[in-house]
mmCIF file of C-alpha atoms in Angstrom:
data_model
loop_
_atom_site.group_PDB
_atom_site.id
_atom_site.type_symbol
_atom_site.label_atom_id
_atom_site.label_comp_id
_atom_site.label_asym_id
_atom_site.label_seq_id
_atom_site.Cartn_x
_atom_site.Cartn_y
_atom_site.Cartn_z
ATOM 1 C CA UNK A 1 85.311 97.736 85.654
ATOM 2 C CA UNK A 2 83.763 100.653 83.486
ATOM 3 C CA UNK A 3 85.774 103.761 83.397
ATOM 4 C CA UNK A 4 83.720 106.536 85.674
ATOM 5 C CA UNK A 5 81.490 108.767 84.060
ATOM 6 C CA UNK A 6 82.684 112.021 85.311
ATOM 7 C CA UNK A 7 86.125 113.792 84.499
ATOM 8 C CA UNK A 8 89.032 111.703 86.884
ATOM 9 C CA UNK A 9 90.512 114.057 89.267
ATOM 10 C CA UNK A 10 93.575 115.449 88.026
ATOM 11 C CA UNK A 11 95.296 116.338 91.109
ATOM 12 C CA UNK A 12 94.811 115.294 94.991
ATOM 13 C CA UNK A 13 96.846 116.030 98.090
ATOM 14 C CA UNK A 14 96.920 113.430 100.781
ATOM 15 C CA UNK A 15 98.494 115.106 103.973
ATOM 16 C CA UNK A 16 99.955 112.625 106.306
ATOM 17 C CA UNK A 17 102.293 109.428 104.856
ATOM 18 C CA UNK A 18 101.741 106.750 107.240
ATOM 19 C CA UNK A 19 100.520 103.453 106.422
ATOM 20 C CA UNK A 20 96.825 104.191 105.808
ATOM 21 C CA UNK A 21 97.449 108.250 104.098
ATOM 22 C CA UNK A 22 99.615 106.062 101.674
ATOM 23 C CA UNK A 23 97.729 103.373 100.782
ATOM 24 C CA UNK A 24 94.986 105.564 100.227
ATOM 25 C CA UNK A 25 97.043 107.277 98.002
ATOM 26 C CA UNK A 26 97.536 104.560 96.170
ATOM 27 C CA UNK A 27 93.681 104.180 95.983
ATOM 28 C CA UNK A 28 93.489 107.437 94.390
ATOM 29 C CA UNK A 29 96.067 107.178 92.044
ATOM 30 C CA UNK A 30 94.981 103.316 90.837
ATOM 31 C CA UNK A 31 91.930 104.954 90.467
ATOM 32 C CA UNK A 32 93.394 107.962 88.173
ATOM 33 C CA UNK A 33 94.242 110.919 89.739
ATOM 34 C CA UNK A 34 97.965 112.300 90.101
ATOM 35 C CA UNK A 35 98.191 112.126 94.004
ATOM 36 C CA UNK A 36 100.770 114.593 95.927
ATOM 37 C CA UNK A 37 101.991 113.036 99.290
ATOM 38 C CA UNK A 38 102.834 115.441 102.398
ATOM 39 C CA UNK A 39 105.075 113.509 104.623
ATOM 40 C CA UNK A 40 106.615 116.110 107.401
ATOM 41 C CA UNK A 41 109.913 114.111 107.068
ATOM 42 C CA UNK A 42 112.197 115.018 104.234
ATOM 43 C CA UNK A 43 113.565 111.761 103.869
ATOM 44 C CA UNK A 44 110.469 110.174 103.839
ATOM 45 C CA UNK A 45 108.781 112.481 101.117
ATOM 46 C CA UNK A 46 112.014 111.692 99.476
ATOM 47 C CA UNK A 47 111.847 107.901 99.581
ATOM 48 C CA UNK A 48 108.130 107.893 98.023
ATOM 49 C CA UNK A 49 109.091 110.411 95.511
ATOM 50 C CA UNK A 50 111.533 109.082 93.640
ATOM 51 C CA UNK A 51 111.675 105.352 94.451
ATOM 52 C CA UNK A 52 107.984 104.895 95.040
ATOM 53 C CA UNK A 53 108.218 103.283 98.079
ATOM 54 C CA UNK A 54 107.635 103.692 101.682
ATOM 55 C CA UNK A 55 109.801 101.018 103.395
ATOM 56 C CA UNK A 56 108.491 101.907 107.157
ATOM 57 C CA UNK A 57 105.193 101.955 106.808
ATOM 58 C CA UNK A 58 104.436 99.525 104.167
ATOM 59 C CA UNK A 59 107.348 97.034 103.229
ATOM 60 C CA UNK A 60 107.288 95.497 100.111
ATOM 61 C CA UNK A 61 104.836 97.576 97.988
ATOM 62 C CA UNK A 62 105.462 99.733 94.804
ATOM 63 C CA UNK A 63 103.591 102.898 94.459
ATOM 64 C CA UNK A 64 102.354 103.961 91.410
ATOM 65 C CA UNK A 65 104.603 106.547 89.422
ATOM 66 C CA UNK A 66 101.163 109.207 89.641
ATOM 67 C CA UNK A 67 102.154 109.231 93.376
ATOM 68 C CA UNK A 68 104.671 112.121 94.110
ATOM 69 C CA UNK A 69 105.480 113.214 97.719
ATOM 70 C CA UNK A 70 106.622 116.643 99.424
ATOM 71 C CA UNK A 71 107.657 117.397 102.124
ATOM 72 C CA UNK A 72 106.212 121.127 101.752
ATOM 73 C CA UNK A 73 103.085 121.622 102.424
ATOM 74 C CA UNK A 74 101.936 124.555 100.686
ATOM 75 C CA UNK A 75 103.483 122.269 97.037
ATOM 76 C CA UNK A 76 101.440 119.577 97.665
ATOM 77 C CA UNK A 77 98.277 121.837 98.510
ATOM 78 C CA UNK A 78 98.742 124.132 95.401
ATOM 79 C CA UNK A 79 95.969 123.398 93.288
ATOM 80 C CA UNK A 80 94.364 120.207 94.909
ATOM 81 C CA UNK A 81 91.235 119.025 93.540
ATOM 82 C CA UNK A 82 90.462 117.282 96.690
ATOM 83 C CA UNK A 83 92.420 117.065 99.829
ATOM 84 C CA UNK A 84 92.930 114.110 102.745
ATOM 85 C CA UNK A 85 94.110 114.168 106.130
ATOM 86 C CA UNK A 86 95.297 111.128 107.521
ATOM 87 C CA UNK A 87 96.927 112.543 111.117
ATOM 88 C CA UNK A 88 96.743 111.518 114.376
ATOM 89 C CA UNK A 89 93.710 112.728 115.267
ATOM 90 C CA UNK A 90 95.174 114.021 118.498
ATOM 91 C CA UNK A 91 97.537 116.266 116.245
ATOM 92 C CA UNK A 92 94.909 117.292 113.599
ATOM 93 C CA UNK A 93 93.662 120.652 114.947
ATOM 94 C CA UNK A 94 97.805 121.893 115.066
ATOM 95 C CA UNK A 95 98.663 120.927 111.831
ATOM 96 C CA UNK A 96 95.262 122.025 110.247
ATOM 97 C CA UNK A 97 96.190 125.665 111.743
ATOM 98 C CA UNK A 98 99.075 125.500 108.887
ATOM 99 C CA UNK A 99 96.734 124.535 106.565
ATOM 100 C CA UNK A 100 93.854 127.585 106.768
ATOM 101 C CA UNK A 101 95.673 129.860 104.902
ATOM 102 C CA UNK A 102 96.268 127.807 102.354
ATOM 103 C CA UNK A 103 93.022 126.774 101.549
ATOM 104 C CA UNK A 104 91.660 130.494 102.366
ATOM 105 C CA UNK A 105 88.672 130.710 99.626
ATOM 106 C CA UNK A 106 88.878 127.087 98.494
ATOM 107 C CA UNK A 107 85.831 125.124 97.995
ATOM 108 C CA UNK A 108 87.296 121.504 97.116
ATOM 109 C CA UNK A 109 86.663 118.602 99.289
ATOM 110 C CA UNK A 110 88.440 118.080 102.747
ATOM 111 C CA UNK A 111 88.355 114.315 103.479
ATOM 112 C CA UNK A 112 88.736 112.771 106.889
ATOM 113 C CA UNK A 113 90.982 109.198 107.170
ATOM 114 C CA UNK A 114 91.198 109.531 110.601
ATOM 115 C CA UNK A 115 89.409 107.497 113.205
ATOM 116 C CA UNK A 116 89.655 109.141 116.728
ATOM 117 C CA UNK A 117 87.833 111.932 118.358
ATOM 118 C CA UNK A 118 90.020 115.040 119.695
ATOM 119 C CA UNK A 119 90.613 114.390 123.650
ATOM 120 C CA UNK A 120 90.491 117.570 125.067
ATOM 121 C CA UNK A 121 86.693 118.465 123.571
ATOM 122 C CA UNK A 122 85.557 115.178 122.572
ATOM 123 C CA UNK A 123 84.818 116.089 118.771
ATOM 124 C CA UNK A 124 84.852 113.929 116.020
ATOM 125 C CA UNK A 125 87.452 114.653 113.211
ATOM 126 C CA UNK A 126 84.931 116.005 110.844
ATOM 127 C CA UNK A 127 83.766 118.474 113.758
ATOM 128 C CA UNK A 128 87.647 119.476 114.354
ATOM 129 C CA UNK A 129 88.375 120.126 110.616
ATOM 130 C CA UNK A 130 85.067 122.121 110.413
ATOM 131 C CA UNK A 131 86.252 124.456 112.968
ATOM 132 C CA UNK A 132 89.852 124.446 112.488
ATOM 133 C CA UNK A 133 89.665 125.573 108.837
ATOM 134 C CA UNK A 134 86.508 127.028 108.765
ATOM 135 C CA UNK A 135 85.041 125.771 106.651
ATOM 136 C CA UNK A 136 80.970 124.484 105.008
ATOM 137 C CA UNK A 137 80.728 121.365 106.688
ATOM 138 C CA UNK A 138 79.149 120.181 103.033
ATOM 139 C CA UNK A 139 82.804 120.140 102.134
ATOM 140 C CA UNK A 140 83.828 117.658 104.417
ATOM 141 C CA UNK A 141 83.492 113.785 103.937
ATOM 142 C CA UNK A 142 84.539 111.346 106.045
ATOM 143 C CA UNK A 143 86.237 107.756 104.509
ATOM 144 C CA UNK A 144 85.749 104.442 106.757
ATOM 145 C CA UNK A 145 85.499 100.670 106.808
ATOM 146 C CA UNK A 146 86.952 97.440 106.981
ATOM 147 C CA UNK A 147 90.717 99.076 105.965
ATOM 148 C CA UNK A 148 93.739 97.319 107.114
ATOM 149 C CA UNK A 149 96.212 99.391 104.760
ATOM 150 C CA UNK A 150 98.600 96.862 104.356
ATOM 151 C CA UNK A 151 96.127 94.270 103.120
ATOM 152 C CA UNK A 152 94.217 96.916 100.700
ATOM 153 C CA UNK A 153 98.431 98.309 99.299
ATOM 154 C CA UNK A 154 98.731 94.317 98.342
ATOM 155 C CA UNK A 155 95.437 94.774 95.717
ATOM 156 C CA UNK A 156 93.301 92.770 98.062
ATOM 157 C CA UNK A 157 89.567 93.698 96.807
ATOM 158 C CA UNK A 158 87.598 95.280 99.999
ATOM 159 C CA UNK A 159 85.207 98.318 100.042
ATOM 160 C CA UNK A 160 84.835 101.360 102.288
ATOM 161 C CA UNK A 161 81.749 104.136 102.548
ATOM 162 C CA UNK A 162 82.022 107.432 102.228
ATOM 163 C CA UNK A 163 80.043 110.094 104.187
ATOM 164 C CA UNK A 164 78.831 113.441 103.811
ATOM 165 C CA UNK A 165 75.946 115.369 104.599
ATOM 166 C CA UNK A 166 76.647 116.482 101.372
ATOM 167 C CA UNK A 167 75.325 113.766 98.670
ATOM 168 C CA UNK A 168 77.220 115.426 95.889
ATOM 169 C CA UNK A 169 80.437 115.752 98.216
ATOM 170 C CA UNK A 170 80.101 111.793 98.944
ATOM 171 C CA UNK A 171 79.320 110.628 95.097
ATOM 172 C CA UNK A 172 82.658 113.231 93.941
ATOM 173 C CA UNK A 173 85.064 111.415 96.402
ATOM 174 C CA UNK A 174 83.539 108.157 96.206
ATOM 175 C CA UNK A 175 83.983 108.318 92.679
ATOM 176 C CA UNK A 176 88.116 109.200 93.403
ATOM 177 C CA UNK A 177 88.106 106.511 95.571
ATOM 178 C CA UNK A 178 87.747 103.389 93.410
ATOM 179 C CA UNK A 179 89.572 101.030 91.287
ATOM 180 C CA UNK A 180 89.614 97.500 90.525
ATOM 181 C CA UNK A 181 90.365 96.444 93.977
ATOM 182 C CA UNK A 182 88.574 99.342 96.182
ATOM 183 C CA UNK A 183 85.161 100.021 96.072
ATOM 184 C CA UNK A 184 83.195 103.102 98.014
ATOM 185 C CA UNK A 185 79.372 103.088 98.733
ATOM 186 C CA UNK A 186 78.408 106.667 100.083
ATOM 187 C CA UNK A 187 75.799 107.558 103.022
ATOM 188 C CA UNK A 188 74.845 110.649 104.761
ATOM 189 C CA UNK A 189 75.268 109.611 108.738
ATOM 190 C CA UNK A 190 78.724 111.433 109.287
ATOM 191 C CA UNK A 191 78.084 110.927 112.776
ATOM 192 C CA UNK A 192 77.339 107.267 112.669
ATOM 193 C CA UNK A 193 80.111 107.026 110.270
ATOM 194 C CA UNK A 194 82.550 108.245 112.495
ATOM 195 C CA UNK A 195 81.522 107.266 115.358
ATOM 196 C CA UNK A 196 81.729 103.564 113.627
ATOM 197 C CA UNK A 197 85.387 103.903 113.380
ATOM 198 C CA UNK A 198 86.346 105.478 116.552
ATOM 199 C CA UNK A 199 84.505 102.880 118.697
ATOM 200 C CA UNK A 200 85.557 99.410 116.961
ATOM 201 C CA UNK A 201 88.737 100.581 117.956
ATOM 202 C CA UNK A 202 88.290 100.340 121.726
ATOM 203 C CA UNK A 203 86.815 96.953 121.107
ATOM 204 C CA UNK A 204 89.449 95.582 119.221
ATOM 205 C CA UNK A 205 91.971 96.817 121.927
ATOM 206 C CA UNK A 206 89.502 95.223 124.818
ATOM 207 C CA UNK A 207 89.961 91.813 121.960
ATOM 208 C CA UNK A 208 93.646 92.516 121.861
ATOM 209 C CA UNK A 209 93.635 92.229 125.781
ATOM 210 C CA UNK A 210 91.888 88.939 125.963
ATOM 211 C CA UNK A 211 94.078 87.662 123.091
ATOM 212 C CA UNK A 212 97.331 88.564 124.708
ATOM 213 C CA UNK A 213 96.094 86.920 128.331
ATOM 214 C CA UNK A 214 94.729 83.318 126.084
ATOM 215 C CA UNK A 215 91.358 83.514 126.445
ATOM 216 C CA UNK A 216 89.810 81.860 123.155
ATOM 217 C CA UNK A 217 87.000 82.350 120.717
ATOM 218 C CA UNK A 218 84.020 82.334 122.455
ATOM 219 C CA UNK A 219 85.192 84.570 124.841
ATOM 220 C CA UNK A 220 86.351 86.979 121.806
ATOM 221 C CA UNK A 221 82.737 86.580 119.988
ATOM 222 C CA UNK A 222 81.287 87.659 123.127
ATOM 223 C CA UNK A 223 82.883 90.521 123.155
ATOM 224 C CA UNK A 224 82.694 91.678 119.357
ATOM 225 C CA UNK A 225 79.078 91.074 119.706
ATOM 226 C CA UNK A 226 78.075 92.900 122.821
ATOM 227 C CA UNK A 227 80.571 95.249 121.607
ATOM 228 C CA UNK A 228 78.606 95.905 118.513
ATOM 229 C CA UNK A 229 75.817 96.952 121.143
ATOM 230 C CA UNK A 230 77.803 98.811 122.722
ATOM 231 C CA UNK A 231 78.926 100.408 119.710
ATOM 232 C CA UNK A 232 75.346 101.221 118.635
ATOM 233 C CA UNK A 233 73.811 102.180 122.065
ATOM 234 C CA UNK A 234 76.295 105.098 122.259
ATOM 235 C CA UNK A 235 76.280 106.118 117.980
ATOM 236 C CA UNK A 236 72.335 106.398 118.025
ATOM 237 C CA UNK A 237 72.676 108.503 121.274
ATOM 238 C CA UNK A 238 74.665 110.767 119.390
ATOM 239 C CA UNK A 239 72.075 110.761 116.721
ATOM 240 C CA UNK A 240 74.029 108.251 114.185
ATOM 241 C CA UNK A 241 71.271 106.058 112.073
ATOM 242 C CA UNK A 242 71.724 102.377 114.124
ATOM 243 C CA UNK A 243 72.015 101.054 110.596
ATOM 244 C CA UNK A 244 75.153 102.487 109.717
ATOM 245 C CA UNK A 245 76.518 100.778 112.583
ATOM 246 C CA UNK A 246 75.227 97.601 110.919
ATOM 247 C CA UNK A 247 77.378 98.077 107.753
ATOM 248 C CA UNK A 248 80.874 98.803 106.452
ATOM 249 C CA UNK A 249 81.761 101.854 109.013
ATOM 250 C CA UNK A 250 80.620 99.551 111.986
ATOM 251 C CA UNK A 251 80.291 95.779 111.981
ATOM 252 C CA UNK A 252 82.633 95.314 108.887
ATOM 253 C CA UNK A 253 85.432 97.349 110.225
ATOM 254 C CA UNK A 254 85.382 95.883 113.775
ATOM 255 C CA UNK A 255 85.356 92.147 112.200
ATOM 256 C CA UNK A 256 88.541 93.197 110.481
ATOM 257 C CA UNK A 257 89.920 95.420 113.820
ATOM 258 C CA UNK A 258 89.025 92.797 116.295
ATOM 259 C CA UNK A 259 90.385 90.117 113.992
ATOM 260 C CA UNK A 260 93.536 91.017 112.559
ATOM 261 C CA UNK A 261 97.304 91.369 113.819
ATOM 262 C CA UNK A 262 97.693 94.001 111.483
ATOM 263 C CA UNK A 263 95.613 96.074 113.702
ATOM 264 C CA UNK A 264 97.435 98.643 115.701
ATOM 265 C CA UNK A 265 94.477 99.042 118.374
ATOM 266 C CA UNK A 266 94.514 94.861 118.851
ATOM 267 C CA UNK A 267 97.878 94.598 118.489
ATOM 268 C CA UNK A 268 98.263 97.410 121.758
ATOM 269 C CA UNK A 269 95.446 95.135 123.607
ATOM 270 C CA UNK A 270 97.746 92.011 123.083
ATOM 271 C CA UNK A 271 100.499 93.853 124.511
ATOM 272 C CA UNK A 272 98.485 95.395 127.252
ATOM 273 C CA UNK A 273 97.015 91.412 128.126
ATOM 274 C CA UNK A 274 100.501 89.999 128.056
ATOM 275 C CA UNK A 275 101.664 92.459 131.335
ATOM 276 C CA UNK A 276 103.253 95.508 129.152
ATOM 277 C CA UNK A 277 102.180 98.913 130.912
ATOM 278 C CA UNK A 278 100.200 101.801 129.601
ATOM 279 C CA UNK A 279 103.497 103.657 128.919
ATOM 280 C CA UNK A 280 105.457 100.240 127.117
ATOM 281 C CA UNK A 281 102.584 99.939 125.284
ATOM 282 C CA UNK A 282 103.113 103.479 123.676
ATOM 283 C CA UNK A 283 106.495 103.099 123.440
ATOM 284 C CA UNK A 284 106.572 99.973 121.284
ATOM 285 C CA UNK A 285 104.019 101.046 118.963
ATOM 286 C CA UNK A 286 105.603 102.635 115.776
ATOM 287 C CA UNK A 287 102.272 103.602 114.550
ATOM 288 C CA UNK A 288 99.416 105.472 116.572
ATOM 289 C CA UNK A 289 96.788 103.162 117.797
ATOM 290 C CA UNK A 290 94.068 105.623 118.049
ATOM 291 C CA UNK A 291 91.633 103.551 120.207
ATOM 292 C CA UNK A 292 94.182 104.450 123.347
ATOM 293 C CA UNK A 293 93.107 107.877 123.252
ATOM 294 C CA UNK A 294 89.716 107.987 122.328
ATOM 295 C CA UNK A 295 88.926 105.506 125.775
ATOM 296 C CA UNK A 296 88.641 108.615 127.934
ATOM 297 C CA UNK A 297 86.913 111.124 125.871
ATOM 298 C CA UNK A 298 84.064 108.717 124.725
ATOM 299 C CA UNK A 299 83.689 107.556 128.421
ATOM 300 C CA UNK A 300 83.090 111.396 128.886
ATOM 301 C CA UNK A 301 80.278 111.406 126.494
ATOM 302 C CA UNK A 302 78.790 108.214 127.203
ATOM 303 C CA UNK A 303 78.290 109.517 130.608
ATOM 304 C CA UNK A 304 76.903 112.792 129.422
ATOM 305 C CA UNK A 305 74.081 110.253 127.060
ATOM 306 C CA UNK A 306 73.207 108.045 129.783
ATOM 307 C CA UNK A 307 74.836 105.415 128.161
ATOM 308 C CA UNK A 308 76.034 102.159 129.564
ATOM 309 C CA UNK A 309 79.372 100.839 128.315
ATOM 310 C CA UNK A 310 81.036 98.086 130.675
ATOM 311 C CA UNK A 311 83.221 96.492 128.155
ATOM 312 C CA UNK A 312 84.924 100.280 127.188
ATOM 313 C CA UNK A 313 85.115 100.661 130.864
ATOM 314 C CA UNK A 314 87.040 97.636 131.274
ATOM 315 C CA UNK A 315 89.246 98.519 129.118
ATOM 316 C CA UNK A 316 90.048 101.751 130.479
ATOM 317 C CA UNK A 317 90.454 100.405 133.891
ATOM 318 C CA UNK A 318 93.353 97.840 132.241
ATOM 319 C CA UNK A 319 95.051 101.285 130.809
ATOM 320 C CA UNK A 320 94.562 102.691 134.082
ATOM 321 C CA UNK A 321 96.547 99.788 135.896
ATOM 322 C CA UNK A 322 93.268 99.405 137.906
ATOM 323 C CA UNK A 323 91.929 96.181 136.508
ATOM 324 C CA UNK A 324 94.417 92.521 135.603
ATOM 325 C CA UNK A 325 93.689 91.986 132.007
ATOM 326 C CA UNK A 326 93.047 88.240 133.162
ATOM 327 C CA UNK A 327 89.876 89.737 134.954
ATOM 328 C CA UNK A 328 88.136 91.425 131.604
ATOM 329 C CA UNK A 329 86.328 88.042 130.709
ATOM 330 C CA UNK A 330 84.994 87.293 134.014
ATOM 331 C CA UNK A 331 83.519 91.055 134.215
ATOM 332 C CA UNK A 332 82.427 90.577 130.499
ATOM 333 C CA UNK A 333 79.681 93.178 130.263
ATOM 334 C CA UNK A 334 78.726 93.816 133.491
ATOM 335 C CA UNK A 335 79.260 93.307 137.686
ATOM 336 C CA UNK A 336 75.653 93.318 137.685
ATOM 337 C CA UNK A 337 74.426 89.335 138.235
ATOM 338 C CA UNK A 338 70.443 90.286 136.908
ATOM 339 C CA UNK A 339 70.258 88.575 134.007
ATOM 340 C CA UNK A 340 69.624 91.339 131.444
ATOM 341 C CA UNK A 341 67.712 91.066 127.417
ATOM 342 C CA UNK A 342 69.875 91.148 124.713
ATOM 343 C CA UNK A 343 68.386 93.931 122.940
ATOM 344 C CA UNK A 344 70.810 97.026 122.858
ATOM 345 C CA UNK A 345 69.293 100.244 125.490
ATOM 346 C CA UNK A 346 67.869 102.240 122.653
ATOM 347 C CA UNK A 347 65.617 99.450 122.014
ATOM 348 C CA UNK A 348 66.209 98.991 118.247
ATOM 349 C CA UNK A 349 64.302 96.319 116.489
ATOM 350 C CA UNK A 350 63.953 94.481 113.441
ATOM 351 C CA UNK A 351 67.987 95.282 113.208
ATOM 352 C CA UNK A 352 68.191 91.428 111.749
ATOM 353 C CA UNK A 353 66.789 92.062 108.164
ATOM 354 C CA UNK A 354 69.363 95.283 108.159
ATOM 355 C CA UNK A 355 72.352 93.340 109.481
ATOM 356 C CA UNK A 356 71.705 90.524 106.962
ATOM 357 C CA UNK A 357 71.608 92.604 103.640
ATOM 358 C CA UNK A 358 75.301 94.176 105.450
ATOM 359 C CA UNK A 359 76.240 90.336 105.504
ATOM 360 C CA UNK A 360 74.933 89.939 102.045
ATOM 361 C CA UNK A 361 76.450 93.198 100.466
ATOM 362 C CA UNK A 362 80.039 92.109 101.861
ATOM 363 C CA UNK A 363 79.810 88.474 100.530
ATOM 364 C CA UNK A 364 78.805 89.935 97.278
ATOM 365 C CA UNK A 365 81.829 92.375 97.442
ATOM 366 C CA UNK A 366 84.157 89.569 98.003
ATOM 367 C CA UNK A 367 82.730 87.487 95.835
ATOM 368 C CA UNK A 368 82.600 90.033 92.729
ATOM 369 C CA UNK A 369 86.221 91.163 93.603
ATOM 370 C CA UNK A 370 84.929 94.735 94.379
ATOM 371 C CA UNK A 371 82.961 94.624 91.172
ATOM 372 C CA UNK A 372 79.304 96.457 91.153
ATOM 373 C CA UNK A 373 77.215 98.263 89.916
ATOM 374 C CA UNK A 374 76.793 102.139 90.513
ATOM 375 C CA UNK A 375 76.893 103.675 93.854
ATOM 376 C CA UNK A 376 74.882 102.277 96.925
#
C-alpha cells in the first residue's frame, strides 16, 4: 500500500480500553500515529503500557510499541490530534462531562466507536457527544462496520466507513484509520451510519436467541433478511439514505454480528435462547453487549415514526420474560396471517443494483486484502 499523502497524525487519544477502543488503537498506530490509551483502571493502563498487551480483552495479541496507555485522562488528552471514544454508550454522556474542559477551545476531531443510542433520550452517540461537549457537530465522525475486534487485532484484512457531515472531517480520520489490513471508505449519512450499527445489534441478539434454542439456517436467514428491512424501514424514517443501510455500516456489519460467536450481542441472544434470564445474561457478560439496551429506546422511536418492527419486538418481549425464546420463529415477523409484499414500508426500489455493488465492493475488499485505490 502507498504511504498517505497527507502528514500521519502524530498523536491520538483513544478513551476507553476494551476490546474494540484497543484494537482500534492498534489501527491507528499500524497506520502511523503514536496512539495514547485511557483505560480508567490503573492496572490495566499499566499492562498495555509497558508490556503491550491487554490480556482481558484481547488474549494473545501484541500491541505495537507507538501504543502507550494512561490511566489519566487529562495525559492522554494533552495535545491529541484526534480523539476516540469507545464507552458504553450508556456511560458516555458522564464520562464526556470530564472531558469538556479539557477540550475547552479544541477543534480536532471527536470520533464515535460506539454503537448504542443513550436510553434515557434516545440519541445517537454522535448527538450525545455534540451536546455533552459542545461542540460543531462538523467535528464529529462516527467509525462503523463489519468489526469484530478480535478478528481485525489478528491482521485479518476487513474495512469500515467513516461518517461525517463533514467531508473533510471523514477523509482526515479515514486517512488515520488505515493500514495494510484496515481499510475506511467515508460517507456523509451519520444518521444512517449510526443507526446501521445500533440496529444489527438487536438482530444479532434476536439470531443469538434462535441459535441458543436450535433452530437452524433458514430460520436464521429469515431473520437477517427481514431484519435488514427492518433495519432500513426505521434508518430512512429517521432520515438515514436506505443505501447506507445496504453497505458496510448495515448489511456488512450485521452478516458479521448475526454470524459470529465473537459477537457480544449474539453471544447474549444464545444465552437468552438457552433459558438464562435477563439479569444472568448481564451478569455473565464481561463485555457490554450494547444491543440489550438500545431494545427499549429504539422501540420508543419506532413508535414515534410509525414504524413496524415485529422481530425487535420479539426480542424485547424474550428480555422482558414475556415471550419463550422457542416461540420467536413461529412469530417470525408478524401475528398477522395476511400474507404481506416483501418490499420494506418506505417503499424503496431498485435497492438490488445498490445492494449488489455492496456485495461487489466487499468481495473486492477481501479479495485485494484491503488493498484499493483512494477513498470511496
Amino acid at each position: 500500500m502507498s504511504r498517505r499523502a497527507t502528514t500521519p497524525v502524530t498523536r491520538v487519544a483513544v478513551l476507553g480500553a476494551g476490546s474494540w477502543g484497543t484494537t482500534f488503537g492498534k489501527i491507528l498506530a499500524d497506520g502511523g500515529a503514536n496512539v495514547v490509551m485511557w483505560a480508567r483502571r490503573p492496572e490495566l493502563a499499566n499492562e498495555i503500557h509497558t508490556g503491550k498487551r491487554n490480556t482481558k480483552y484481547l488474549p494473545g495479541i501484541n500491541l505495537p510499541r507507538t501504543m502507550t496507555a494512561t490511566s489519566h485522562l487529562a495525559e492522554a488528552l494533552e495535545g491529541a490530534d484526534q480523539v476516540y471514544l469507545s464507552i458504553p454508550s450508556q456511560s458516555l454522556r458522564e464520562n464526556l462531562a470530564g472531558v469538556r474542559p479539557l477540550l475547552e477551545g479544541s477543534s480536532v476531531p471527536v470520533v464515535s466507536l460506539m454503537k448504542g443510542v443513550e436510553k434515557r433520550t434516545g440519541l445517537r452517540m454522535s448527538q450525545v457527544i455534540e451536546q455533552a461537549l459542545g461542540c460543531d457537530p462538523a467535528r464529529i465522525a462516527v467509525a462503523s462496520g463489519p468489526n469484530l475486534a478480535l478478528e481485525i487485532a489478528q491482521e485479518q484484512p476487513t474495512a469500515a466507513v467513516i461518517s461525517s457531515i463533514s467531508p473533510e472531517t471523514a477523509e482526515i480520520v479515514a486517512r488515520a484509520a488505515r493500514n495494510r489490513y484496515f481499510r475506511s471508505f467515508v460517507n456523509t449519512d451519520v444518521i444512517g451510519t449510526e443507526f446501521g450499527g445500533v440496529l444489527k445489534n438487536l438482530i444479532a441478539v434476536a439470531i443469538g436467541i434462535v441459535d441458543g434454542v436450535g433452530y437452524g439456517e433458514n430460520t436464521k436467514a429469515s431473520i437477517i433478511t427481514r431484519g435488514l428491512v427492518e433495519m432500513t424501514d426505521f434508518a430512512v424514517a429517521q432520515g438515514a439514505q436506505p443505501e447506507t443501510l445496504q453497505g458496510l455500516a448495515g448489511l456488512g456489519d450485521l452478516i458479521a454480528t448475526c454470524q459470529s460467536p465473537l459477537s457480544r450481542n449474539n453471544t447474549a441472544g444464545r444465552l437468552l435462547g438457552q433459558g438464562y434470564k435477563f439479569q444472568d445474561v448481564v451478569a455473565q457478560m464481561q463485555q457490554t453487549a450494547e444491543g440489550l439496551a438500545s431494545v427499549a429506546p429504539i422501540l420508543q422511536l419506532a413508535k414515534a415514526s410509525g414504524v413496524q418492527m415485529p422481530i425487535v419486538e420479539q426480542v424485547k418481549r424474550v428480555l422482558d420474560g414475556t415471550m419463550n425464546p422457542r416461540e420467536i420463529a413461529p412469530h417470525l415477523t408478524t401475528d398477522d396471517d395476511t400474507p404481506q409484499g416483501e418490499r420494506t414500508q418506505n417503499g424503496q426500489t431498485g435497492s438490488g443494483g445498490a445492494l449488489w455493488r455492496s456485495l461487489q465492493r466487499a468481495f473486492d475488499q477481501l479479495r485485494h486484502g484491503g488493498r484499493g485505490s483512494g477513498l470511496a
